[in-house]
Short mmCIF file of C-alpha atoms and ligand atoms in Angstrom, two decimals:
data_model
loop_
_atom_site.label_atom_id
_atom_site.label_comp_id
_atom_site.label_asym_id
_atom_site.label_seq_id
_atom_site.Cartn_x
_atom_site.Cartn_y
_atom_site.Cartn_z
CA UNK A 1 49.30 27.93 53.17
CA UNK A 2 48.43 26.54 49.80
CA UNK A 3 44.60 26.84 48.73
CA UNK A 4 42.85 23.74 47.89
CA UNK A 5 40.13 25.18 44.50
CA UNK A 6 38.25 23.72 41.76
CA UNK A 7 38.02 26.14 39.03
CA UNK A 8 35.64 25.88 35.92
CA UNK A 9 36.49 26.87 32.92
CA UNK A 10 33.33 27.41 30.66
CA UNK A 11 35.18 28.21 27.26
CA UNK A 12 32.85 29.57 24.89
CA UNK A 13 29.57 27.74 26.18
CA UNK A 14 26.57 28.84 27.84
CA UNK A 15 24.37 31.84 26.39
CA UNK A 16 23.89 34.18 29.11
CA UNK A 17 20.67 32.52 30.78
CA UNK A 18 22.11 29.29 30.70
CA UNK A 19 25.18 30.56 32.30
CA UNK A 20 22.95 32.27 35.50
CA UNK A 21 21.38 29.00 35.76
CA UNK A 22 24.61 26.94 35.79
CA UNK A 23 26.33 29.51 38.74
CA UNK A 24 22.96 29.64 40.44
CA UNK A 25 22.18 25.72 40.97
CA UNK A 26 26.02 25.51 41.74
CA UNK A 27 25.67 28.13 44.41
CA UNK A 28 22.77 26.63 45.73
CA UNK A 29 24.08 23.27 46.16
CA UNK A 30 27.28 25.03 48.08
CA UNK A 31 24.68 27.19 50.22
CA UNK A 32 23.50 23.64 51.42
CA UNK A 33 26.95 22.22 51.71
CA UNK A 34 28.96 25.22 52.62
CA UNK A 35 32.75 25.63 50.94
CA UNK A 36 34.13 25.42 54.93
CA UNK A 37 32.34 22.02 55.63
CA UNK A 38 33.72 19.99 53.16
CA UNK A 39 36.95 18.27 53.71
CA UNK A 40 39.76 20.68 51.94
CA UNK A 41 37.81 23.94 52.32
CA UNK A 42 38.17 24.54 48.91
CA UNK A 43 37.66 27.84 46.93
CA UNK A 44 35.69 27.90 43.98
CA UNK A 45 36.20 29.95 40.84
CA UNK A 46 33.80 30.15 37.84
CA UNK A 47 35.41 31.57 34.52
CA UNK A 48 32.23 32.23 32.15
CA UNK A 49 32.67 34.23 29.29
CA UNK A 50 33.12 37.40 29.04
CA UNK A 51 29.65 38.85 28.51
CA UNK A 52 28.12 37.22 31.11
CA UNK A 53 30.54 38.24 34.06
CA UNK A 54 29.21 41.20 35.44
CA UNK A 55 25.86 38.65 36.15
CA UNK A 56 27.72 35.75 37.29
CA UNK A 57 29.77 38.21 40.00
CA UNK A 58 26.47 39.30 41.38
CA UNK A 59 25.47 35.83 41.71
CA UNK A 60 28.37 34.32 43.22
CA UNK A 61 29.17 37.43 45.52
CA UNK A 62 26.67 36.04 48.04
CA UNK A 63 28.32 32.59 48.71
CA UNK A 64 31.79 32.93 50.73
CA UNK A 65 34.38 30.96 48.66
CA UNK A 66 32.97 31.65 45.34
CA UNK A 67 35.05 33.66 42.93
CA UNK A 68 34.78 34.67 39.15
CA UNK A 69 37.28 35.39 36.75
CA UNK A 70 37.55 35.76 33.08
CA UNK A 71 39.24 33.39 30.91
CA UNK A 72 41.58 36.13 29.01
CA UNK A 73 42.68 39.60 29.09
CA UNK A 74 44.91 41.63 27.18
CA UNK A 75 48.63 42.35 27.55
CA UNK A 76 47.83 46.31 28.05
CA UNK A 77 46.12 48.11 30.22
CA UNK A 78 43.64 50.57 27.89
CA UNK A 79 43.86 51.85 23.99
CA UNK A 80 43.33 51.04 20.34
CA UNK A 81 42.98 47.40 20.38
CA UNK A 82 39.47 46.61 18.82
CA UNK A 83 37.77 43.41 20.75
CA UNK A 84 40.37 43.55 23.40
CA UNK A 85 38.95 43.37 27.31
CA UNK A 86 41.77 44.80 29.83
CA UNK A 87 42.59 43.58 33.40
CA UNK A 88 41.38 47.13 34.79
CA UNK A 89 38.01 46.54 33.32
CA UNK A 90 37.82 43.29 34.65
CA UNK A 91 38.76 44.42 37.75
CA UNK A 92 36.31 46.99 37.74
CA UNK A 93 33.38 44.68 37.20
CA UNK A 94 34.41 42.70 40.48
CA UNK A 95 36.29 39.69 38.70
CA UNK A 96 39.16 38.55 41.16
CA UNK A 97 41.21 35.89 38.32
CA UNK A 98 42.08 35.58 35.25
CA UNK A 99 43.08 32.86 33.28
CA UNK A 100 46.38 33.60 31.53
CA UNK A 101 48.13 30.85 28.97
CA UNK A 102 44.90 28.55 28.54
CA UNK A 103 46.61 26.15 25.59
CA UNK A 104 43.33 27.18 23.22
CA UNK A 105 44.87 30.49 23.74
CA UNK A 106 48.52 29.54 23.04
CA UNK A 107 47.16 27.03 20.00
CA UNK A 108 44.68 28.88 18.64
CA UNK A 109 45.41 32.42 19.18
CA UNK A 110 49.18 32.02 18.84
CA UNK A 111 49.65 33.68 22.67
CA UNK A 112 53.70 33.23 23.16
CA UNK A 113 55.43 33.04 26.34
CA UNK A 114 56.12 37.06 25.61
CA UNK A 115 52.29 38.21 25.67
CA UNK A 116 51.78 35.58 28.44
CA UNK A 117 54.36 37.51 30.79
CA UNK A 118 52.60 40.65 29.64
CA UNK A 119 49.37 39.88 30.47
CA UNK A 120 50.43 38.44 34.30
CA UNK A 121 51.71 41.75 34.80
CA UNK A 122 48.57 43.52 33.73
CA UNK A 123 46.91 41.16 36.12
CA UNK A 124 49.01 41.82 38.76
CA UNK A 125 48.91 45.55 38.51
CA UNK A 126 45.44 45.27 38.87
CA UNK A 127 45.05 43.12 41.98
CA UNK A 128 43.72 40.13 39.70
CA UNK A 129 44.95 36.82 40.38
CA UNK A 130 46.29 35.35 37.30
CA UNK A 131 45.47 31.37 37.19
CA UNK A 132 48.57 30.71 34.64
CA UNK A 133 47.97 27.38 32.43
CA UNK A 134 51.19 25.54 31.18
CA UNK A 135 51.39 22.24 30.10
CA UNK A 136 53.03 20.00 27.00
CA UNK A 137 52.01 18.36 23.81
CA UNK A 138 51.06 14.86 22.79
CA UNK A 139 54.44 14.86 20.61
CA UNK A 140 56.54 16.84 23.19
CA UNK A 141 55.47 13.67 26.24
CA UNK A 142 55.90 11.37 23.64
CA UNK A 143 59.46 12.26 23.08
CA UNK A 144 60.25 13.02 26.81
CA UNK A 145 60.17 17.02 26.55
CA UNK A 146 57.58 17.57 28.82
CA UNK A 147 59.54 18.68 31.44
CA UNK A 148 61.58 20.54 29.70
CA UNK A 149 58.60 22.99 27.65
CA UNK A 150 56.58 23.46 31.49
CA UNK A 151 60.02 24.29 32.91
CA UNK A 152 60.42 26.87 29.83
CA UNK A 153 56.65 28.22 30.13
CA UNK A 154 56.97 29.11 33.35
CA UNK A 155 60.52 30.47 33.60
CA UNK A 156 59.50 32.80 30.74
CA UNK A 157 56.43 33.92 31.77
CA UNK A 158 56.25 34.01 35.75
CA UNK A 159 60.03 33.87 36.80
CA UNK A 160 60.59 37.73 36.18
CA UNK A 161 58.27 38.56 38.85
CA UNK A 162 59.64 39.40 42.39
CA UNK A 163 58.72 37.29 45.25
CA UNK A 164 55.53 39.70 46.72
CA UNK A 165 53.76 39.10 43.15
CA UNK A 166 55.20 35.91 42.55
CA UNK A 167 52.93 34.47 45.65
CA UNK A 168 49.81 35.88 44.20
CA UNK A 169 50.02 33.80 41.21
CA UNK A 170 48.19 30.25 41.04
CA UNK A 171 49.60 27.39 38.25
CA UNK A 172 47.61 24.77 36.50
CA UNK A 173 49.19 22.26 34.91
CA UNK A 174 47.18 21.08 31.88
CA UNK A 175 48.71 18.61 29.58
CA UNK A 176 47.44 19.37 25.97
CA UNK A 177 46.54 15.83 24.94
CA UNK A 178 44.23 15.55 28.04
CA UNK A 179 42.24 18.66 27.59
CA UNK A 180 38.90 17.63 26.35
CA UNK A 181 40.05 14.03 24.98
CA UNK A 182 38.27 12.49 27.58
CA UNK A 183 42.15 11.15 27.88
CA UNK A 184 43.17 12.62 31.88
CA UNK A 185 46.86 11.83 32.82
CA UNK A 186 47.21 9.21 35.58
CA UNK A 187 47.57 10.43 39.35
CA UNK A 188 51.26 9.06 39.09
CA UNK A 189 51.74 11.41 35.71
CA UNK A 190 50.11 14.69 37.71
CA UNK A 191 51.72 14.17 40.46
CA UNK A 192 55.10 14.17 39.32
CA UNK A 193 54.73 16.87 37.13
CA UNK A 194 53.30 18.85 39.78
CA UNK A 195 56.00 18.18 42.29
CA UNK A 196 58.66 18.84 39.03
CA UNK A 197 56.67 22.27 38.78
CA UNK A 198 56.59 22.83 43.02
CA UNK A 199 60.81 21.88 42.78
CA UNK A 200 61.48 24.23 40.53
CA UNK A 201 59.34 27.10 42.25
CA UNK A 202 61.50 25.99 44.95
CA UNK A 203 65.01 26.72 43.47
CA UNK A 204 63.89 29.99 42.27
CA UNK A 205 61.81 31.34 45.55
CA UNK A 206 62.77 29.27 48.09
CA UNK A 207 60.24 26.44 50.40
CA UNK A 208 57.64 28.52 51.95
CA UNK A 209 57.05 30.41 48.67
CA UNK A 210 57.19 26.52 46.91
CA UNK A 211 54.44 25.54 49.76
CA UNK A 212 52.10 28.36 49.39
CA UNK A 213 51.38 28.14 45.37
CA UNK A 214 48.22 26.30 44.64
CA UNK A 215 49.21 23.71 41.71
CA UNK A 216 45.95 23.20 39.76
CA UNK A 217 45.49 19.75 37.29
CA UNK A 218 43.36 20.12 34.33
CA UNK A 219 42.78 17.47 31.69
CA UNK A 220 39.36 15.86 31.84
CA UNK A 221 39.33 16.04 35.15
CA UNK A 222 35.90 14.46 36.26
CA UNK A 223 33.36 13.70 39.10
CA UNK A 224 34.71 10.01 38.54
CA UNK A 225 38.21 10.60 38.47
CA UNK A 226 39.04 14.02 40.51
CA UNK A 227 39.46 11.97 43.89
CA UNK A 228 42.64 9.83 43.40
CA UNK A 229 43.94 12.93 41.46
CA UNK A 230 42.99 15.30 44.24
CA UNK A 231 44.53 12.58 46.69
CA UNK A 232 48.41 13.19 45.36
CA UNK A 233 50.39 15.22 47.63
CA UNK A 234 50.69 18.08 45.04
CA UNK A 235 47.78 18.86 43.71
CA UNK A 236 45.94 21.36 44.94
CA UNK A 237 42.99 20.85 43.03
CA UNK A 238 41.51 21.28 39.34
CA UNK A 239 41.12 23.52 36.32
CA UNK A 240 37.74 21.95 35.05
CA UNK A 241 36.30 22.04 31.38
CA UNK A 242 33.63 19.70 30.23
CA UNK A 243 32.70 18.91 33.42
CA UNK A 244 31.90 22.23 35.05
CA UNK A 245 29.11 22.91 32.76
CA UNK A 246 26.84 20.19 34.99
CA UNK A 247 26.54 21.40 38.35
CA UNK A 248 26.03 18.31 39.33
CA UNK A 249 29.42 16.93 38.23
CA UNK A 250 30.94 20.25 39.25
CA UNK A 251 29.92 19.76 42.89
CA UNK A 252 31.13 16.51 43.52
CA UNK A 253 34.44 17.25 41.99
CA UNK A 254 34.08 20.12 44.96
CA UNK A 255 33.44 17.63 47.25
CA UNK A 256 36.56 15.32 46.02
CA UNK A 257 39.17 16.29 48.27
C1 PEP B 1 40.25 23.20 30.34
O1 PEP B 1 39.69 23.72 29.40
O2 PEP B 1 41.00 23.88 31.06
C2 PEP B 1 40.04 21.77 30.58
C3 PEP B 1 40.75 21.17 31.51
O3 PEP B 1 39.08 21.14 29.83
P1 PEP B 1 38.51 19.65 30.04
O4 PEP B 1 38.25 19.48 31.51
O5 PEP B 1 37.26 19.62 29.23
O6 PEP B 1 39.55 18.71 29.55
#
């Protein structure tokens, strides 16, 4: 069965106090309002930076449903690669994600489809669940490729893997021009690219695998708008920026299924 989970994403924000206050209130509204009695029973996943995971763990360790990942790792497992944070130290610090393919990495940090592949593998070796972001360019919807480039993002970097790992994995589908525009794509747009995504999953591991992948949106995704995008058949929930920096606005998108 497919999870339902709202996932926040908080970049390169937050110094480390700010960041134990933000998981704390978030947990505490969820202690209130436990994951299991709101409709969905969604998981939760916070991806702070990287210096302030080990905290955030201990936080969210005592509220079921709560997980933490990181927002990167590195496409090897240990060695000479100044800066670089593997998936076994992650692991060892108690994160259970990773984000892998985030389009600031891909834009910014010139990640390729190659690196991507590498670093799902490192993920998977080391029992992290990889949260892979894919998604297309304001140019590439404009001229009608958008289909096309997810289709080629996620054939390159998650179609080698074998059906056991394959299951492990979770998507989000972020278009590019919707992250942190304040522009989200419509529930029509989502949903079809989600159920593009879900088809092709389909042809390549058959229906129950298809069924069982959580399909993520992300693109200023909101506690206005998260509803009638949480409301399409096939999505499974968000990948949220901006908006999971207020725990406010973070729990009601929790509470939006
Ligand atoms: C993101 O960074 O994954 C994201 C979806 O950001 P925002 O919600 O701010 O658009």
């Amino acid at each position: 069965m497919k999870k339902n989970i709202v996932a926040g994403n908080w970049k390169m924000n937050t110094t480390l106090e700010e960041g134990k206050a933000l998981a704390t209130s978030i947990c505490e509204l969820i202690i209130n309002k436990p994951l299991s009695a709101i409709s969905g029973n969604p998981e939760v996943i916070f991806f702070p930076p990287f210096t302030h995971l080990t905290e955030i763990v201990k936080i969210a360790k005592k509220v079921k449903g709560v997980y933490v990942g990181a927002q990167n790792c590195y496409s090897t497992d240990k060695g000479a690669y100044t800066g670089e944070v593997s998936a076994t130290m992650l692991k060892s610090i108690g994160a259970t994600h990773v984000l892998v393919g985030h389009s600031e990495r891909r834009q910014y940090f010139k990640e390729d489809d190659q690196a991507l592949a590498a670093k799902v593998s490192q993920a998977i070796d080391n029992s992290l669940i990889p949260v892979f972001c894919c998604g297309e360019l304001l140019p590439e919807r404009k001229s009608e490729q958008h289909f096309n480039v997810v289709k080629q993002q996620i054939v390159k970097s998650l179609f080698w893997m074998d059906e056991a790992d394959f299951k492990k994995v979770v998507i989000a589908y972020e278009p590019v021009w919707a992250i942190g525009t304040g522009e989200t794509a419509s529930p029509q747009q989502a949903q079809e690219m989600h159920e593009f995504i879900r088809n092709l999953i389909n042809e390549k591991y058959g229906m129950e695998i298809a069924n069982s992948i959580s399909i993520l949106y992300g693109g200023s995704c909101n506690a206005q708008n998260a509803k009638e995008l949480f409301k399409q058949t096939d999505v499974d929930g968000g990948l949220i920026g901006g908006a999971s920096l207020k725990s406010s606005d973070f729990f009601q998108i929790i509470c939006s299924f």
